């Protein structure tokens, strides 16, 4: 590690695998594996067909011309897609105060990353069109930086109740959720400076029962060489638990229970209601299940058909 500016990884790691919250989080991830793996496979197939439309290769074989329909649809839609304009208004409030609040909210959204997570490359707009779902974590941040932060969640790294149909919508809203992020050790330490002597490298355990002990050691060795670490935000509004943990040893960085659960709002009747700070955007609602339909799902077969027709000409 000599000759690098990156911080040294911590090898004196605190193991919190026996914590009830960690056990619940890993159980949620494991139970969600089958349905989510099937959705990840569908998303991968869509992404591969999309990428095939821009391949640079010699015109030979049965697929001389790649599928262009998805590319055309994507750029047609993305060019017209943007966040909605907004204005804050109040009852019997002077207009200048409404202007100040509107400008303040705009600053929070911009500096917190709301626009960037929606429009930038790999953002929510692209996921909505391609996969039908997009997710954003609200308010969760590291120990430094702007007070409010919006983080784009990779569709393959969010886990919810098996029978849930959506966040705050549908007849079976999400009650438990785990959100996983990954980065280098230096990125992790920049976000959570106090964890550099507590947590360690590695992946959040998912379905490790399918790996032999030798496979697990080899996998952890690869992660250590690349200095990769994952951290997970776990929310349980049935038991009012919020836990942030990191690495393959599931080291707890923060935990709040019961009255300390930080994500609570007051409804119209003044009652306090806990919530999960994840916004779920969907394109075309499905008839059942948690995942929804994207534009690419609707025209996937057309893209294949057009590719076949062009290659037979």
mmCIF file of C-alpha atoms in Angstrom:
data_model
loop_
_atom_site.group_PDB
_atom_site.id
_atom_site.type_symbol
_atom_site.label_atom_id
_atom_site.label_comp_id
_atom_site.label_asym_id
_atom_site.label_seq_id
_atom_site.Cartn_x
_atom_site.Cartn_y
_atom_site.Cartn_z
ATOM 1 C CA UNK A 1 0.000 0.000 0.000
ATOM 2 C CA UNK A 2 3.015 2.296 0.121
ATOM 3 C CA UNK A 3 3.220 5.098 -2.390
ATOM 4 C CA UNK A 4 -0.562 5.800 -2.421
ATOM 5 C CA UNK A 5 -2.602 8.631 -0.961
ATOM 6 C CA UNK A 6 -5.549 6.347 -0.218
ATOM 7 C CA UNK A 7 -6.142 5.494 3.472
ATOM 8 C CA UNK A 8 -5.126 2.080 4.732
ATOM 9 C CA UNK A 9 -8.010 -0.411 5.155
ATOM 10 C CA UNK A 10 -8.941 -1.412 8.682
ATOM 11 C CA UNK A 11 -8.331 -5.081 9.551
ATOM 12 C CA UNK A 12 -9.384 -4.926 13.216
ATOM 13 C CA UNK A 13 -13.033 -5.192 12.316
ATOM 14 C CA UNK A 14 -15.980 -5.220 14.710
ATOM 15 C CA UNK A 15 -18.353 -8.083 13.835
ATOM 16 C CA UNK A 16 -22.046 -7.385 14.509
ATOM 17 C CA UNK A 17 -23.465 -10.423 12.734
ATOM 18 C CA UNK A 18 -25.336 -11.513 15.873
ATOM 19 C CA UNK A 19 -27.305 -8.273 16.170
ATOM 20 C CA UNK A 20 -31.094 -8.807 15.830
ATOM 21 C CA UNK A 21 -31.347 -5.906 13.357
ATOM 22 C CA UNK A 22 -28.541 -7.343 11.210
ATOM 23 C CA UNK A 23 -30.172 -10.770 11.221
ATOM 24 C CA UNK A 24 -33.492 -9.245 10.140
ATOM 25 C CA UNK A 25 -31.811 -7.236 7.380
ATOM 26 C CA UNK A 26 -29.938 -10.244 5.983
ATOM 27 C CA UNK A 27 -33.101 -12.359 6.178
ATOM 28 C CA UNK A 28 -34.964 -9.733 4.159
ATOM 29 C CA UNK A 29 -32.198 -9.710 1.535
ATOM 30 C CA UNK A 30 -32.136 -13.508 1.352
ATOM 31 C CA UNK A 31 -35.938 -13.904 1.100
ATOM 32 C CA UNK A 32 -36.065 -11.259 -1.630
ATOM 33 C CA UNK A 33 -33.439 -13.044 -3.698
ATOM 34 C CA UNK A 34 -35.611 -15.138 -6.084
ATOM 35 C CA UNK A 35 -38.030 -12.428 -7.265
ATOM 36 C CA UNK A 36 -35.308 -9.803 -7.449
ATOM 37 C CA UNK A 37 -32.914 -12.086 -9.336
ATOM 38 C CA UNK A 38 -35.611 -12.696 -11.966
ATOM 39 C CA UNK A 39 -36.165 -8.929 -12.338
ATOM 40 C CA UNK A 40 -32.406 -8.298 -12.551
ATOM 41 C CA UNK A 41 -32.218 -10.872 -15.374
ATOM 42 C CA UNK A 42 -34.994 -9.089 -17.296
ATOM 43 C CA UNK A 43 -33.247 -5.742 -16.817
ATOM 44 C CA UNK A 44 -29.970 -7.244 -18.035
ATOM 45 C CA UNK A 45 -31.637 -8.612 -21.187
ATOM 46 C CA UNK A 46 -33.127 -5.181 -21.946
ATOM 47 C CA UNK A 47 -29.766 -3.486 -21.368
ATOM 48 C CA UNK A 48 -27.933 -5.930 -23.642
ATOM 49 C CA UNK A 49 -30.430 -5.427 -26.487
ATOM 50 C CA UNK A 50 -30.148 -1.652 -26.050
ATOM 51 C CA UNK A 51 -26.324 -1.814 -26.190
ATOM 52 C CA UNK A 52 -26.408 -4.044 -29.287
ATOM 53 C CA UNK A 53 -27.887 -1.158 -31.273
ATOM 54 C CA UNK A 54 -24.615 0.771 -30.942
ATOM 55 C CA UNK A 55 -22.060 -2.008 -31.391
ATOM 56 C CA UNK A 56 -19.053 -1.268 -33.618
ATOM 57 C CA UNK A 57 -18.332 -4.427 -35.595
ATOM 58 C CA UNK A 58 -18.028 -5.933 -39.063
ATOM 59 C CA UNK A 59 -21.301 -6.655 -40.882
ATOM 60 C CA UNK A 60 -21.254 -10.448 -40.775
ATOM 61 C CA UNK A 61 -23.298 -13.265 -39.313
ATOM 62 C CA UNK A 62 -27.101 -13.501 -38.906
ATOM 63 C CA UNK A 63 -27.248 -10.219 -36.972
ATOM 64 C CA UNK A 64 -25.447 -7.802 -39.236
ATOM 65 C CA UNK A 65 -27.577 -4.921 -37.975
ATOM 66 C CA UNK A 66 -28.191 -4.454 -34.247
ATOM 67 C CA UNK A 67 -31.498 -3.486 -32.647
ATOM 68 C CA UNK A 68 -31.981 0.278 -33.148
ATOM 69 C CA UNK A 69 -35.589 0.631 -31.948
ATOM 70 C CA UNK A 70 -34.672 0.909 -28.257
ATOM 71 C CA UNK A 71 -32.079 3.591 -29.001
ATOM 72 C CA UNK A 72 -34.611 5.595 -31.021
ATOM 73 C CA UNK A 73 -37.280 5.323 -28.329
ATOM 74 C CA UNK A 74 -34.850 6.250 -25.568
ATOM 75 C CA UNK A 75 -33.624 9.477 -27.174
ATOM 76 C CA UNK A 76 -37.127 10.485 -28.243
ATOM 77 C CA UNK A 77 -38.422 10.217 -24.661
ATOM 78 C CA UNK A 78 -35.359 11.428 -22.749
ATOM 79 C CA UNK A 79 -35.206 14.622 -24.841
ATOM 80 C CA UNK A 80 -38.665 15.650 -23.577
ATOM 81 C CA UNK A 81 -38.273 14.466 -19.985
ATOM 82 C CA UNK A 82 -37.399 16.891 -17.203
ATOM 83 C CA UNK A 83 -38.318 17.516 -13.542
ATOM 84 C CA UNK A 84 -41.522 19.480 -13.071
ATOM 85 C CA UNK A 85 -41.388 23.152 -12.154
ATOM 86 C CA UNK A 86 -42.833 24.008 -8.743
ATOM 87 C CA UNK A 87 -43.815 26.927 -6.555
ATOM 88 C CA UNK A 88 -44.461 27.083 -2.805
ATOM 89 C CA UNK A 89 -47.751 28.771 -1.885
ATOM 90 C CA UNK A 90 -49.386 29.477 1.466
ATOM 91 C CA UNK A 91 -52.736 30.707 2.746
ATOM 92 C CA UNK A 92 -52.705 34.490 3.278
ATOM 93 C CA UNK A 93 -48.925 34.583 2.880
ATOM 94 C CA UNK A 94 -47.212 37.547 1.146
ATOM 95 C CA UNK A 95 -45.881 36.755 -2.306
ATOM 96 C CA UNK A 96 -42.297 37.660 -1.359
ATOM 97 C CA UNK A 97 -42.319 34.955 1.332
ATOM 98 C CA UNK A 98 -43.579 32.405 -1.176
ATOM 99 C CA UNK A 99 -40.744 33.455 -3.493
ATOM 100 C CA UNK A 100 -38.159 33.038 -0.704
ATOM 101 C CA UNK A 101 -39.435 29.561 0.236
ATOM 102 C CA UNK A 102 -39.541 28.500 -3.425
ATOM 103 C CA UNK A 103 -35.965 29.664 -3.958
ATOM 104 C CA UNK A 104 -34.850 27.951 -0.755
ATOM 105 C CA UNK A 105 -36.414 24.649 -1.777
ATOM 106 C CA UNK A 106 -34.773 24.960 -5.187
ATOM 107 C CA UNK A 107 -31.374 25.419 -3.529
ATOM 108 C CA UNK A 108 -31.903 22.352 -1.334
ATOM 109 C CA UNK A 109 -32.891 20.225 -4.326
ATOM 110 C CA UNK A 110 -29.983 21.423 -6.467
ATOM 111 C CA UNK A 111 -27.234 21.238 -3.836
ATOM 112 C CA UNK A 112 -28.618 18.018 -2.415
ATOM 113 C CA UNK A 113 -28.394 16.322 -5.815
ATOM 114 C CA UNK A 114 -32.085 15.987 -6.695
ATOM 115 C CA UNK A 115 -31.684 17.140 -10.306
ATOM 116 C CA UNK A 116 -28.464 15.186 -10.807
ATOM 117 C CA UNK A 117 -29.946 11.897 -9.592
ATOM 118 C CA UNK A 118 -32.852 12.340 -11.992
ATOM 119 C CA UNK A 119 -31.245 13.543 -15.216
ATOM 120 C CA UNK A 120 -27.574 12.546 -15.210
ATOM 121 C CA UNK A 121 -26.127 9.432 -16.858
ATOM 122 C CA UNK A 122 -27.362 6.305 -15.117
ATOM 123 C CA UNK A 123 -29.999 8.367 -13.318
ATOM 124 C CA UNK A 124 -33.631 7.772 -12.499
ATOM 125 C CA UNK A 125 -34.985 8.955 -15.864
ATOM 126 C CA UNK A 126 -32.996 6.313 -17.731
ATOM 127 C CA UNK A 127 -34.075 3.572 -15.315
ATOM 128 C CA UNK A 128 -37.722 4.578 -15.615
ATOM 129 C CA UNK A 129 -37.677 4.270 -19.393
ATOM 130 C CA UNK A 130 -35.621 1.099 -19.535
ATOM 131 C CA UNK A 131 -36.749 -0.900 -16.501
ATOM 132 C CA UNK A 132 -39.998 0.675 -15.262
ATOM 133 C CA UNK A 133 -38.738 1.527 -11.758
ATOM 134 C CA UNK A 134 -36.378 4.089 -10.264
ATOM 135 C CA UNK A 135 -35.424 4.651 -6.630
ATOM 136 C CA UNK A 136 -33.922 7.504 -4.640
ATOM 137 C CA UNK A 137 -32.746 7.577 -1.008
ATOM 138 C CA UNK A 138 -33.689 10.847 0.700
ATOM 139 C CA UNK A 139 -31.935 12.526 3.576
ATOM 140 C CA UNK A 140 -29.369 9.798 4.287
ATOM 141 C CA UNK A 141 -25.894 11.317 4.239
ATOM 142 C CA UNK A 142 -22.386 10.892 5.527
ATOM 143 C CA UNK A 143 -20.894 12.882 8.365
ATOM 144 C CA UNK A 144 -19.762 15.731 6.101
ATOM 145 C CA UNK A 145 -21.328 17.787 3.345
ATOM 146 C CA UNK A 146 -24.700 19.375 2.591
ATOM 147 C CA UNK A 147 -27.321 18.581 5.302
ATOM 148 C CA UNK A 148 -29.821 17.028 2.879
ATOM 149 C CA UNK A 149 -28.708 14.593 0.234
ATOM 150 C CA UNK A 150 -30.507 12.666 -2.504
ATOM 151 C CA UNK A 151 -28.843 9.436 -3.601
ATOM 152 C CA UNK A 152 -29.684 7.396 -6.670
ATOM 153 C CA UNK A 153 -30.249 3.712 -5.789
ATOM 154 C CA UNK A 154 -29.197 1.045 -8.262
ATOM 155 C CA UNK A 155 -32.215 -1.114 -9.135
ATOM 156 C CA UNK A 156 -30.210 -4.247 -8.321
ATOM 157 C CA UNK A 157 -29.357 -3.018 -4.807
ATOM 158 C CA UNK A 158 -32.740 -2.466 -3.181
ATOM 159 C CA UNK A 159 -34.544 -5.209 -1.230
ATOM 160 C CA UNK A 160 -38.111 -5.036 0.115
ATOM 161 C CA UNK A 161 -40.844 -7.244 1.588
ATOM 162 C CA UNK A 162 -41.522 -10.162 -0.718
ATOM 163 C CA UNK A 163 -45.249 -9.391 -1.041
ATOM 164 C CA UNK A 164 -45.002 -5.585 -1.190
ATOM 165 C CA UNK A 165 -46.484 -3.759 -4.182
ATOM 166 C CA UNK A 166 -44.814 -0.367 -3.758
ATOM 167 C CA UNK A 167 -43.649 2.384 -1.417
ATOM 168 C CA UNK A 168 -46.657 4.213 0.070
ATOM 169 C CA UNK A 169 -48.916 2.990 -2.743
ATOM 170 C CA UNK A 170 -50.870 -0.155 -3.485
ATOM 171 C CA UNK A 171 -52.663 -2.396 -1.046
ATOM 172 C CA UNK A 172 -49.402 -3.815 0.354
ATOM 173 C CA UNK A 173 -46.932 -0.971 0.949
ATOM 174 C CA UNK A 174 -43.306 -1.687 1.836
ATOM 175 C CA UNK A 175 -42.741 -2.172 5.579
ATOM 176 C CA UNK A 176 -39.102 -3.280 5.503
ATOM 177 C CA UNK A 177 -36.365 -2.183 3.144
ATOM 178 C CA UNK A 178 -32.601 -2.639 2.724
ATOM 179 C CA UNK A 179 -30.597 -0.357 0.417
ATOM 180 C CA UNK A 180 -26.997 -1.238 -0.475
ATOM 181 C CA UNK A 181 -24.302 1.104 -1.765
ATOM 182 C CA UNK A 182 -20.728 0.267 -2.734
ATOM 183 C CA UNK A 183 -17.474 2.135 -3.212
ATOM 184 C CA UNK A 184 -13.771 2.127 -2.525
ATOM 185 C CA UNK A 185 -12.386 2.275 0.986
ATOM 186 C CA UNK A 186 -11.293 5.893 0.465
ATOM 187 C CA UNK A 187 -14.831 6.864 -0.640
ATOM 188 C CA UNK A 188 -16.300 5.136 2.392
ATOM 189 C CA UNK A 189 -13.900 6.861 4.814
ATOM 190 C CA UNK A 190 -14.687 10.243 3.226
ATOM 191 C CA UNK A 191 -18.402 9.625 3.909
ATOM 192 C CA UNK A 192 -17.991 8.069 7.363
ATOM 193 C CA UNK A 193 -14.694 9.231 8.932
ATOM 194 C CA UNK A 194 -15.513 7.798 12.370
ATOM 195 C CA UNK A 195 -15.903 4.280 10.873
ATOM 196 C CA UNK A 196 -12.356 3.946 9.504
ATOM 197 C CA UNK A 197 -11.142 2.124 12.647
ATOM 198 C CA UNK A 198 -14.363 0.168 13.122
ATOM 199 C CA UNK A 199 -15.661 -1.284 9.847
ATOM 200 C CA UNK A 200 -13.795 -3.411 7.309
ATOM 201 C CA UNK A 201 -13.770 -4.240 3.626
ATOM 202 C CA UNK A 202 -16.179 -6.611 1.930
ATOM 203 C CA UNK A 203 -19.615 -7.204 0.503
ATOM 204 C CA UNK A 204 -22.870 -7.219 2.462
ATOM 205 C CA UNK A 205 -23.790 -10.947 2.702
ATOM 206 C CA UNK A 206 -26.655 -11.874 0.408
ATOM 207 C CA UNK A 207 -27.038 -15.514 -0.562
ATOM 208 C CA UNK A 208 -23.787 -16.901 0.803
ATOM 209 C CA UNK A 209 -25.268 -20.322 1.523
ATOM 210 C CA UNK A 210 -24.600 -21.107 -2.145
ATOM 211 C CA UNK A 211 -20.860 -20.424 -1.754
ATOM 212 C CA UNK A 212 -18.333 -22.848 -0.324
ATOM 213 C CA UNK A 213 -15.972 -21.642 2.400
ATOM 214 C CA UNK A 214 -13.142 -21.567 -0.150
ATOM 215 C CA UNK A 215 -15.239 -19.508 -2.597
ATOM 216 C CA UNK A 216 -16.066 -17.002 0.144
ATOM 217 C CA UNK A 217 -12.395 -16.566 1.065
ATOM 218 C CA UNK A 218 -11.443 -16.082 -2.594
ATOM 219 C CA UNK A 219 -14.229 -13.533 -3.050
ATOM 220 C CA UNK A 220 -13.196 -11.579 0.035
ATOM 221 C CA UNK A 221 -9.597 -11.617 -1.196
ATOM 222 C CA UNK A 222 -10.689 -10.044 -4.489
ATOM 223 C CA UNK A 223 -12.616 -7.364 -2.619
ATOM 224 C CA UNK A 224 -9.647 -6.656 -0.363
ATOM 225 C CA UNK A 225 -7.306 -6.259 -3.330
ATOM 226 C CA UNK A 226 -9.694 -3.774 -4.952
ATOM 227 C CA UNK A 227 -10.448 -2.127 -1.569
ATOM 228 C CA UNK A 228 -14.179 -2.495 -2.178
ATOM 229 C CA UNK A 229 -16.688 -2.018 0.623
ATOM 230 C CA UNK A 230 -20.480 -2.065 0.728
ATOM 231 C CA UNK A 231 -22.718 -0.340 3.254
ATOM 232 C CA UNK A 232 -26.418 -0.903 3.858
ATOM 233 C CA UNK A 233 -29.283 1.239 5.153
ATOM 234 C CA UNK A 234 -31.975 -0.934 6.758
ATOM 235 C CA UNK A 235 -35.451 0.372 7.632
ATOM 236 C CA UNK A 236 -38.158 -1.506 9.549
ATOM 237 C CA UNK A 237 -41.245 0.577 10.300
ATOM 238 C CA UNK A 238 -43.096 -2.313 11.941
ATOM 239 C CA UNK A 239 -40.468 -2.541 14.684
ATOM 240 C CA UNK A 240 -39.283 1.085 14.331
ATOM 241 C CA UNK A 241 -35.663 0.252 13.581
ATOM 242 C CA UNK A 242 -33.112 2.077 11.429
ATOM 243 C CA UNK A 243 -29.657 0.522 11.106
ATOM 244 C CA UNK A 244 -26.659 1.506 9.010
ATOM 245 C CA UNK A 245 -23.999 -1.209 8.720
ATOM 246 C CA UNK A 246 -21.010 -1.916 6.502
ATOM 247 C CA UNK A 247 -18.658 -4.595 5.187
ATOM 248 C CA UNK A 248 -18.785 -8.370 5.194
ATOM 249 C CA UNK A 249 -18.740 -8.350 9.012
ATOM 250 C CA UNK A 250 -21.879 -6.179 9.064
ATOM 251 C CA UNK A 251 -20.332 -3.633 11.409
ATOM 252 C CA UNK A 252 -23.051 -1.358 12.791
ATOM 253 C CA UNK A 253 -22.286 2.323 12.240
ATOM 254 C CA UNK A 254 -25.596 3.698 13.493
ATOM 255 C CA UNK A 255 -28.776 2.250 14.982
ATOM 256 C CA UNK A 256 -31.989 3.918 16.126
ATOM 257 C CA UNK A 257 -34.892 2.097 17.762
ATOM 258 C CA UNK A 258 -38.475 2.845 18.849
ATOM 259 C CA UNK A 259 -38.839 6.507 19.894
ATOM 260 C CA UNK A 260 -35.454 7.324 18.356
ATOM 261 C CA UNK A 261 -36.542 6.217 14.875
ATOM 262 C CA UNK A 262 -35.712 9.353 12.873
ATOM 263 C CA UNK A 263 -38.109 9.144 9.913
ATOM 264 C CA UNK A 264 -41.529 10.256 11.165
ATOM 265 C CA UNK A 265 -44.097 12.728 9.829
ATOM 266 C CA UNK A 266 -47.467 14.004 11.058
ATOM 267 C CA UNK A 267 -50.543 13.167 9.006
ATOM 268 C CA UNK A 268 -53.532 15.460 8.507
ATOM 269 C CA UNK A 269 -54.991 14.416 11.847
ATOM 270 C CA UNK A 270 -51.733 15.217 13.636
ATOM 271 C CA UNK A 271 -50.772 11.582 14.229
ATOM 272 C CA UNK A 272 -47.138 10.611 13.879
ATOM 273 C CA UNK A 273 -46.493 8.071 11.121
ATOM 274 C CA UNK A 274 -43.130 6.367 10.504
ATOM 275 C CA UNK A 275 -41.944 6.113 6.902
ATOM 276 C CA UNK A 276 -39.057 4.784 4.825
ATOM 277 C CA UNK A 277 -37.090 7.644 3.177
ATOM 278 C CA UNK A 278 -37.025 6.071 -0.279
ATOM 279 C CA UNK A 279 -38.939 7.553 -3.211
ATOM 280 C CA UNK A 280 -40.165 5.046 -5.788
ATOM 281 C CA UNK A 281 -40.852 6.282 -9.320
ATOM 282 C CA UNK A 282 -42.638 3.970 -11.735
ATOM 283 C CA UNK A 283 -43.357 4.140 -15.448
ATOM 284 C CA UNK A 284 -46.250 1.777 -16.230
ATOM 285 C CA UNK A 285 -47.842 0.039 -13.199
ATOM 286 C CA UNK A 286 -47.829 -3.757 -13.349
ATOM 287 C CA UNK A 287 -50.905 -5.774 -12.415
ATOM 288 C CA UNK A 288 -49.156 -7.551 -9.556
ATOM 289 C CA UNK A 289 -45.874 -7.663 -7.686
ATOM 290 C CA UNK A 290 -43.430 -4.949 -6.715
ATOM 291 C CA UNK A 291 -41.719 -4.302 -10.045
ATOM 292 C CA UNK A 292 -43.322 -2.374 -12.906
ATOM 293 C CA UNK A 293 -43.006 -2.049 -16.680
ATOM 294 C CA UNK A 294 -40.779 0.272 -18.673
ATOM 295 C CA UNK A 295 -41.111 1.513 -22.240
ATOM 296 C CA UNK A 296 -38.376 -0.929 -23.247
ATOM 297 C CA UNK A 297 -40.444 -3.836 -21.917
ATOM 298 C CA UNK A 298 -43.332 -2.849 -24.187
ATOM 299 C CA UNK A 299 -41.258 -2.566 -27.384
ATOM 300 C CA UNK A 300 -38.695 -5.299 -26.674
ATOM 301 C CA UNK A 301 -40.347 -7.740 -29.087
ATOM 302 C CA UNK A 302 -40.697 -5.006 -31.745
ATOM 303 C CA UNK A 303 -36.959 -4.336 -31.493
ATOM 304 C CA UNK A 304 -36.221 -8.030 -32.019
ATOM 305 C CA UNK A 305 -38.674 -8.213 -34.926
ATOM 306 C CA UNK A 306 -37.224 -5.152 -36.681
ATOM 307 C CA UNK A 307 -33.711 -6.498 -36.250
ATOM 308 C CA UNK A 308 -34.786 -9.803 -37.793
ATOM 309 C CA UNK A 309 -36.509 -8.082 -40.745
ATOM 310 C CA UNK A 310 -33.534 -5.826 -41.525
ATOM 311 C CA UNK A 311 -31.100 -8.745 -41.367
ATOM 312 C CA UNK A 312 -33.203 -10.748 -43.842
ATOM 313 C CA UNK A 313 -33.237 -8.010 -46.475
#
